[in-house]
PDB file of C-alpha atoms in Angstrom:
ATOM      1  CA  SER A   1     111.276  93.463 106.424  1.00 62.00           C
ATOM      2  CA  ALA A   2     112.560  95.935 103.828  1.00 67.00           C
ATOM      3  CA  VAL A   3     116.191  95.994 102.826  1.00 87.00           C
ATOM      4  CA  ILE A   4     118.143  99.221 102.577  1.00 92.00           C
ATOM      5  CA  SER A   5     121.529  99.348 100.897  1.00 95.00           C
ATOM      6  CA  GLN A   6     123.970 102.200 101.318  1.00 97.00           C
ATOM      7  CA  LYS A   7     127.235 102.820  99.554  1.00 96.00           C
ATOM      8  CA  PRO A   8     130.068 103.447  99.787  1.00 97.00           C
ATOM      9  CA  SER A   9     130.613 101.851 103.175  1.00 96.00           C
ATOM     10  CA  ARG A  10     133.653 104.014 103.769  1.00 97.00           C
ATOM     11  CA  ASP A  11     135.847 106.521 102.007  1.00 98.00           C
ATOM     12  CA  ILE A  12     138.857 108.711 102.625  1.00 98.00           C
ATOM     13  CA  CYS A  13     138.608 112.031 100.819  1.00 97.00           C
ATOM     14  CA  GLN A  14     140.747 115.090 100.315  1.00 97.00           C
ATOM     15  CA  ARG A  15     139.537 118.349 101.780  1.00 97.00           C
ATOM     16  CA  GLY A  16     137.734 120.544  99.286  1.00 98.00           C
ATOM     17  CA  THR A  17     136.302 117.626  97.352  1.00 98.00           C
ATOM     18  CA  SER A  18     132.758 116.202  97.396  1.00 98.00           C
ATOM     19  CA  LEU A  19     131.392 112.734  98.058  1.00 98.00           C
ATOM     20  CA  THR A  20     128.009 111.387  97.047  1.00 98.00           C
ATOM     21  CA  ILE A  21     126.440 108.677  99.181  1.00 98.00           C
ATOM     22  CA  GLN A  22     123.745 106.482  97.696  1.00 98.00           C
ATOM     23  CA  CYS A  23     120.874 104.758  99.430  1.00 97.00           C
ATOM     24  CA  GLN A  24     118.637 102.157  97.769  1.00 97.00           C
ATOM     25  CA  VAL A  25     115.520 100.619  99.314  1.00 95.00           C
ATOM     26  CA  ASP A  26     113.923  97.453  97.962  1.00 93.00           C
ATOM     27  CA  SER A  27     110.411  98.858  98.272  1.00 91.00           C
ATOM     28  CA  GLN A  28     108.777 102.228  97.730  1.00 92.00           C
ATOM     29  CA  VAL A  29     108.907 104.543 100.724  1.00 90.00           C
ATOM     30  CA  THR A  30     107.462 108.011 101.111  1.00 88.00           C
ATOM     31  CA  MET A  31     110.136 109.670 103.198  1.00 89.00           C
ATOM     32  CA  MET A  32     113.799 108.946 103.619  1.00 93.00           C
ATOM     33  CA  PHE A  33     116.005 110.498 106.239  1.00 95.00           C
ATOM     34  CA  TRP A  34     119.704 111.303 106.364  1.00 97.00           C
ATOM     35  CA  TYR A  35     121.545 111.302 109.686  1.00 97.00           C
ATOM     36  CA  ARG A  36     125.077 112.120 110.756  1.00 98.00           C
ATOM     37  CA  GLN A  37     126.785 110.324 113.611  1.00 97.00           C
ATOM     38  CA  GLN A  38     130.077 111.790 114.753  1.00 94.00           C
ATOM     39  CA  PRO A  39     132.495 109.422 116.518  1.00 89.00           C
ATOM     40  CA  GLY A  40     131.119 108.323 119.871  1.00 89.00           C
ATOM     41  CA  GLN A  41     128.099 110.584 119.500  1.00 94.00           C
ATOM     42  CA  SER A  42     124.395 110.270 118.905  1.00 96.00           C
ATOM     43  CA  LEU A  43     122.620 110.483 115.563  1.00 96.00           C
ATOM     44  CA  THR A  44     121.686 113.937 114.293  1.00 96.00           C
ATOM     45  CA  LEU A  45     119.126 114.393 111.554  1.00 95.00           C
ATOM     46  CA  ILE A  46     120.462 116.276 108.550  1.00 97.00           C
ATOM     47  CA  ALA A  47     117.368 116.354 106.352  1.00 96.00           C
ATOM     48  CA  THR A  48     114.211 114.630 105.206  1.00 94.00           C
ATOM     49  CA  ALA A  49     114.156 113.608 101.558  1.00 93.00           C
ATOM     50  CA  ASN A  50     110.763 113.636  99.866  1.00 86.00           C
ATOM     51  CA  GLN A  51     110.172 112.400  96.347  1.00 84.00           C
ATOM     52  CA  GLY A  52     109.127 115.178  94.005  1.00 81.00           C
ATOM     53  CA  SER A  53     110.038 118.062  96.282  1.00 83.00           C
ATOM     54  CA  GLU A  54     113.075 119.652  97.831  1.00 88.00           C
ATOM     55  CA  ALA A  55     114.533 118.118 100.917  1.00 93.00           C
ATOM     56  CA  THR A  56     113.720 119.663 104.281  1.00 92.00           C
ATOM     57  CA  TYR A  57     116.858 120.541 106.240  1.00 95.00           C
ATOM     58  CA  GLU A  58     117.288 120.701 109.988  1.00 94.00           C
ATOM     59  CA  SER A  59     118.796 123.645 111.769  1.00 94.00           C
ATOM     60  CA  GLY A  60     122.524 123.834 111.160  1.00 95.00           C
ATOM     61  CA  PHE A  61     122.432 122.012 107.831  1.00 97.00           C
ATOM     62  CA  VAL A  62     122.117 123.729 104.456  1.00 97.00           C
ATOM     63  CA  ILE A  63     121.421 122.572 100.937  1.00 97.00           C
ATOM     64  CA  ASP A  64     124.648 124.000  99.506  1.00 97.00           C
ATOM     65  CA  LYS A  65     126.702 121.846 101.846  1.00 98.00           C
ATOM     66  CA  PHE A  66     124.497 118.717 101.812  1.00 98.00           C
ATOM     67  CA  PRO A  67     122.523 118.591  98.564  1.00 97.00           C
ATOM     68  CA  ILE A  68     120.065 115.699  98.463  1.00 97.00           C
ATOM     69  CA  SER A  69     118.360 114.072  95.532  1.00 95.00           C
ATOM     70  CA  ARG A  70     115.281 111.859  95.611  1.00 94.00           C
ATOM     71  CA  PRO A  71     114.516 110.896  92.000  1.00 93.00           C
ATOM     72  CA  ASN A  72     112.062 108.116  92.917  1.00 93.00           C
ATOM     73  CA  LEU A  73     110.493 106.324  95.855  1.00 93.00           C
ATOM     74  CA  THR A  74     113.306 103.787  96.255  1.00 94.00           C
ATOM     75  CA  PHE A  75     116.456 105.864  95.940  1.00 95.00           C
ATOM     76  CA  SER A  76     118.166 108.895  97.453  1.00 96.00           C
ATOM     77  CA  THR A  77     121.599 110.467  97.466  1.00 97.00           C
ATOM     78  CA  LEU A  78     123.354 112.772  99.896  1.00 98.00           C
ATOM     79  CA  THR A  79     126.361 114.778  98.755  1.00 98.00           C
ATOM     80  CA  VAL A  80     128.836 116.161 101.237  1.00 98.00           C
ATOM     81  CA  SER A  81     130.309 119.157  99.435  1.00 98.00           C
ATOM     82  CA  ASN A  82     133.572 121.057  99.805  1.00 98.00           C
ATOM     83  CA  MET A  83     134.614 118.745 102.598  1.00 97.00           C
ATOM     84  CA  SER A  84     136.723 119.667 105.587  1.00 97.00           C
ATOM     85  CA  PRO A  85     138.064 117.432 108.385  1.00 96.00           C
ATOM     86  CA  GLU A  86     135.051 118.468 110.503  1.00 96.00           C
ATOM     87  CA  ASP A  87     132.850 116.509 108.079  1.00 97.00           C
ATOM     88  CA  SER A  88     134.537 113.258 109.100  1.00 97.00           C
ATOM     89  CA  SER A  89     131.659 111.225 110.435  1.00 97.00           C
ATOM     90  CA  ILE A  90     129.338 108.325 109.761  1.00 97.00           C
ATOM     91  CA  TYR A  91     126.403 109.173 107.524  1.00 98.00           C
ATOM     92  CA  LEU A  92     123.291 107.009 107.633  1.00 97.00           C
ATOM     93  CA  CYS A  93     120.153 106.891 105.574  1.00 97.00           C
ATOM     94  CA  SER A  94     116.924 105.538 106.976  1.00 95.00           C
ATOM     95  CA  PHE A  95     113.243 105.165 106.324  1.00 92.00           C
ATOM     96  CA  GLY A  96     110.186 104.056 108.254  1.00 85.00           C
ATOM     97  CA  ASP A  97     107.792 105.542 110.756  1.00 76.00           C
ATOM     98  CA  THR A  98     106.801 103.004 113.394  1.00 80.00           C
ATOM     99  CA  GLU A  99     110.181 101.362 112.918  1.00 85.00           C
ATOM    100  CA  ALA A 100     113.217 103.023 111.416  1.00 87.00           C
ATOM    101  CA  PHE A 101     115.412 100.911 109.166  1.00 91.00           C
ATOM    102  CA  PHE A 102     118.958 102.148 108.715  1.00 94.00           C
ATOM    103  CA  GLY A 103     121.483 101.673 105.987  1.00 94.00           C
ATOM    104  CA  GLN A 104     124.819 100.237 106.977  1.00 94.00           C
ATOM    105  CA  GLY A 105     126.336 103.702 107.131  1.00 96.00           C
ATOM    106  CA  THR A 106     129.144 105.471 105.283  1.00 97.00           C
ATOM    107  CA  ARG A 107     132.247 106.120 107.335  1.00 97.00           C
ATOM    108  CA  LEU A 108     133.806 109.272 105.885  1.00 97.00           C
ATOM    109  CA  THR A 109     137.286 110.476 106.724  1.00 97.00           C
ATOM    110  CA  VAL A 110     138.434 113.827 105.337  1.00 97.00           C
ATOM    111  CA  VAL A 111     142.164 114.432 105.258  1.00 97.00           C
TER     112      VAL A 111
ATOM    113  CA  GLN B   1     114.742 119.224 121.617  1.00 84.00           C
ATOM    114  CA  GLN B   2     117.083 116.362 122.283  1.00 92.00           C
ATOM    115  CA  PRO B   3     115.761 113.903 124.890  1.00 95.00           C
ATOM    116  CA  VAL B   4     117.930 113.315 127.934  1.00 97.00           C
ATOM    117  CA  GLN B   5     119.126 109.777 128.517  1.00 98.00           C
ATOM    118  CA  SER B   6     120.485 108.377 131.748  1.00 97.00           C
ATOM    119  CA  PRO B   7     122.752 106.856 132.787  1.00 98.00           C
ATOM    120  CA  GLN B   8     125.499 107.578 130.261  1.00 97.00           C
ATOM    121  CA  ALA B   9     127.078 104.192 130.862  1.00 98.00           C
ATOM    122  CA  VAL B  10     126.297 100.953 132.661  1.00 97.00           C
ATOM    123  CA  ILE B  11     128.562  98.003 133.429  1.00 98.00           C
ATOM    124  CA  LEU B  12     126.911  94.718 134.313  1.00 96.00           C
ATOM    125  CA  ARG B  13     127.727  91.107 134.986  1.00 97.00           C
ATOM    126  CA  GLU B  14     125.767  88.531 133.061  1.00 97.00           C
ATOM    127  CA  GLY B  15     122.412  87.981 134.676  1.00 97.00           C
ATOM    128  CA  GLU B  16     122.137  91.450 136.200  1.00 97.00           C
ATOM    129  CA  ASP B  17     119.410  93.937 135.375  1.00 97.00           C
ATOM    130  CA  ALA B  18     119.574  97.487 134.034  1.00 97.00           C
ATOM    131  CA  VAL B  19     117.211 100.389 133.475  1.00 98.00           C
ATOM    132  CA  ILE B  20     117.806 103.152 130.950  1.00 98.00           C
ATOM    133  CA  ASN B  21     115.752 106.315 131.091  1.00 98.00           C
ATOM    134  CA  CYS B  22     114.762 108.816 128.422  1.00 98.00           C
ATOM    135  CA  SER B  23     113.122 112.137 129.264  1.00 97.00           C
ATOM    136  CA  SER B  24     111.667 114.962 127.242  1.00 94.00           C
ATOM    137  CA  SER B  25     110.652 118.457 128.315  1.00 91.00           C
ATOM    138  CA  LYS B  26     107.572 118.253 126.091  1.00 87.00           C
ATOM    139  CA  ALA B  27     104.964 115.606 125.453  1.00 87.00           C
ATOM    140  CA  LEU B  28     105.938 113.195 122.711  1.00 90.00           C
ATOM    141  CA  TYR B  29     104.085 111.490 119.906  1.00 90.00           C
ATOM    142  CA  SER B  30     106.168 108.360 120.315  1.00 92.00           C
ATOM    143  CA  VAL B  31     109.422 107.019 121.651  1.00 95.00           C
ATOM    144  CA  HIS B  32     111.579 104.429 119.914  1.00 95.00           C
ATOM    145  CA  TRP B  33     114.391 102.371 121.372  1.00 97.00           C
ATOM    146  CA  TYR B  34     117.432 101.218 119.368  1.00 96.00           C
ATOM    147  CA  ARG B  35     120.581  99.292 120.093  1.00 97.00           C
ATOM    148  CA  GLN B  36     123.765  99.954 118.162  1.00 96.00           C
ATOM    149  CA  LYS B  37     126.812  97.744 118.257  1.00 96.00           C
ATOM    150  CA  HIS B  38     130.193  99.158 117.380  1.00 92.00           C
ATOM    151  CA  GLY B  39     130.590  99.687 113.652  1.00 90.00           C
ATOM    152  CA  GLU B  40     127.010  98.710 112.890  1.00 92.00           C
ATOM    153  CA  ALA B  41     123.776 100.523 112.167  1.00 93.00           C
ATOM    154  CA  PRO B  42     121.193 101.011 114.941  1.00 94.00           C
ATOM    155  CA  VAL B  43     118.701  98.183 115.286  1.00 94.00           C
ATOM    156  CA  PHE B  44     115.104  98.784 116.271  1.00 93.00           C
ATOM    157  CA  LEU B  45     113.953  97.325 119.593  1.00 95.00           C
ATOM    158  CA  MET B  46     110.478  98.755 120.091  1.00 94.00           C
ATOM    159  CA  ILE B  47     108.186 101.744 119.806  1.00 94.00           C
ATOM    160  CA  LEU B  48     105.791 103.126 122.396  1.00 94.00           C
ATOM    161  CA  LEU B  49     102.894 105.293 121.342  1.00 91.00           C
ATOM    162  CA  LYS B  50     100.415 105.446 124.192  1.00 88.00           C
ATOM    163  CA  GLY B  51     100.689 107.080 127.582  1.00 89.00           C
ATOM    164  CA  GLY B  52     100.916 104.441 130.279  1.00 91.00           C
ATOM    165  CA  GLU B  53     101.994 101.795 127.768  1.00 92.00           C
ATOM    166  CA  GLN B  54     104.270  98.938 128.652  1.00 92.00           C
ATOM    167  CA  LYS B  55     105.506  96.503 126.061  1.00 92.00           C
ATOM    168  CA  GLY B  56     108.184  94.054 125.239  1.00 90.00           C
ATOM    169  CA  HIS B  57     108.926  90.627 126.563  1.00 81.00           C
ATOM    170  CA  GLU B  58     110.383  89.094 129.655  1.00 78.00           C
ATOM    171  CA  LYS B  59     113.974  90.058 128.964  1.00 93.00           C
ATOM    172  CA  ILE B  60     113.682  93.460 127.240  1.00 96.00           C
ATOM    173  CA  SER B  61     110.720  95.703 127.882  1.00 96.00           C
ATOM    174  CA  ALA B  62     109.879  99.376 128.022  1.00 97.00           C
ATOM    175  CA  SER B  63     107.363 101.769 129.502  1.00 97.00           C
ATOM    176  CA  PHE B  64     105.976 105.164 128.535  1.00 96.00           C
ATOM    177  CA  ASN B  65     104.552 107.339 131.298  1.00 93.00           C
ATOM    178  CA  GLU B  66     101.045 108.791 131.286  1.00 86.00           C
ATOM    179  CA  LYS B  67     102.220 112.273 130.327  1.00 89.00           C
ATOM    180  CA  LYS B  68     104.245 110.818 127.421  1.00 87.00           C
ATOM    181  CA  GLN B  69     107.386 112.639 128.489  1.00 93.00           C
ATOM    182  CA  GLN B  70     109.410 109.829 129.994  1.00 96.00           C
ATOM    183  CA  SER B  71     110.265 106.305 128.901  1.00 97.00           C
ATOM    184  CA  SER B  72     112.335 103.574 130.460  1.00 98.00           C
ATOM    185  CA  LEU B  73     113.970 100.522 128.900  1.00 98.00           C
ATOM    186  CA  TYR B  74     114.315  97.470 131.150  1.00 97.00           C
ATOM    187  CA  LEU B  75     116.959  94.859 130.474  1.00 97.00           C
ATOM    188  CA  THR B  76     116.491  91.797 132.638  1.00 96.00           C
ATOM    189  CA  ALA B  77     118.943  88.962 133.270  1.00 95.00           C
ATOM    190  CA  SER B  78     121.420  90.553 130.869  1.00 96.00           C
ATOM    191  CA  GLN B  79     123.356  88.524 128.349  1.00 96.00           C
ATOM    192  CA  LEU B  80     126.674  89.268 126.673  1.00 96.00           C
ATOM    193  CA  SER B  81     124.778  90.041 123.476  1.00 96.00           C
ATOM    194  CA  TYR B  82     123.060  92.974 125.175  1.00 97.00           C
ATOM    195  CA  SER B  83     126.277  94.988 125.080  1.00 97.00           C
ATOM    196  CA  GLY B  84     126.098  98.074 122.889  1.00 97.00           C
ATOM    197  CA  THR B  85     124.901 101.635 122.888  1.00 98.00           C
ATOM    198  CA  TYR B  86     121.207 102.189 123.484  1.00 98.00           C
ATOM    199  CA  PHE B  87     119.459 105.187 122.029  1.00 98.00           C
ATOM    200  CA  CYS B  88     115.980 106.492 122.518  1.00 97.00           C
ATOM    201  CA  GLY B  89     114.533 108.304 119.525  1.00 95.00           C
ATOM    202  CA  THR B  90     111.586 110.617 119.971  1.00 93.00           C
ATOM    203  CA  GLU B  91     108.879 111.986 117.723  1.00 90.00           C
ATOM    204  CA  HIS B  92     107.174 115.218 118.669  1.00 83.00           C
ATOM    205  CA  LEU B  93     103.571 116.325 118.455  1.00 69.00           C
ATOM    206  CA  ASP B  94     104.099 119.291 116.141  1.00 68.00           C
ATOM    207  CA  GLY B  95     102.443 117.574 113.210  1.00 60.00           C
ATOM    208  CA  THR B  96     105.401 117.939 110.897  1.00 61.00           C
ATOM    209  CA  SER B  97     107.841 115.409 112.182  1.00 61.00           C
ATOM    210  CA  TYR B  98     106.148 112.110 111.423  1.00 70.00           C
ATOM    211  CA  GLY B  99     108.874 109.502 111.108  1.00 77.00           C
ATOM    212  CA  LYS B 100     111.561 112.053 111.969  1.00 86.00           C
ATOM    213  CA  LEU B 101     113.491 111.087 115.094  1.00 91.00           C
ATOM    214  CA  THR B 102     115.472 113.096 117.602  1.00 93.00           C
ATOM    215  CA  PHE B 103     117.898 110.814 119.408  1.00 96.00           C
ATOM    216  CA  GLY B 104     119.144 110.928 122.958  1.00 97.00           C
ATOM    217  CA  GLN B 105     122.863 110.986 123.597  1.00 97.00           C
ATOM    218  CA  GLY B 106     122.993 107.240 124.157  1.00 97.00           C
ATOM    219  CA  THR B 107     123.745 104.833 126.999  1.00 98.00           C
ATOM    220  CA  ILE B 108     126.741 102.544 126.688  1.00 98.00           C
ATOM    221  CA  LEU B 109     125.917  99.146 128.164  1.00 98.00           C
ATOM    222  CA  THR B 110     128.718  96.671 128.785  1.00 98.00           C
ATOM    223  CA  VAL B 111     127.964  93.155 129.984  1.00 97.00           C
ATOM    224  CA  HIS B 112     130.844  91.087 131.361  1.00 96.00           C
ATOM    225  CA  PRO B 113     130.900  87.315 131.876  1.00 95.00           C
TER     226      PRO B 113
END
């Protein structure tokens, strides 16, 4: 099965700063997805990242806050911008249709 | 629309059985089941695509009803390793959400010796 690597695994950031999370897949995939999982909660889709076009954001998430890049079919980044404590969460990338493969997650704490 | 999972939590002794349900107000394209252990990423268990489908093996199996609005996950003769949070993830039939999952709120399963 494909391997998906996500980094950093965790970070503690100051409010007002930005963090970029990277996700690398060992094979080419058409769509990649970014999810947020708040402590003890379910996974919520932030956006779908398509190569060669702008990401598609779900309701409640905007590009200015969560800009996404998808420069090729194996790589994507999610930036959490102008962070506040409410952004403290686990962020996960994934790909796949009949089976979703998830990165290990990035545990973000904003202080 | 987020699917509704029940129960929210289950506590079992080793060897006992459990059923976790996942319901949607609209017909689904597919339903996925995942298990997540604390501090880890969700791990795929199975996907159901057809109404009336049942799949899996003796210990962990799932069903999808004919109307494709309700799925159940069956855990038989539970083992300690079954402990974790179980999520159903659903895909809808709107033609734009292929591969995009909406997750239920999760069911915390705890298996004791």
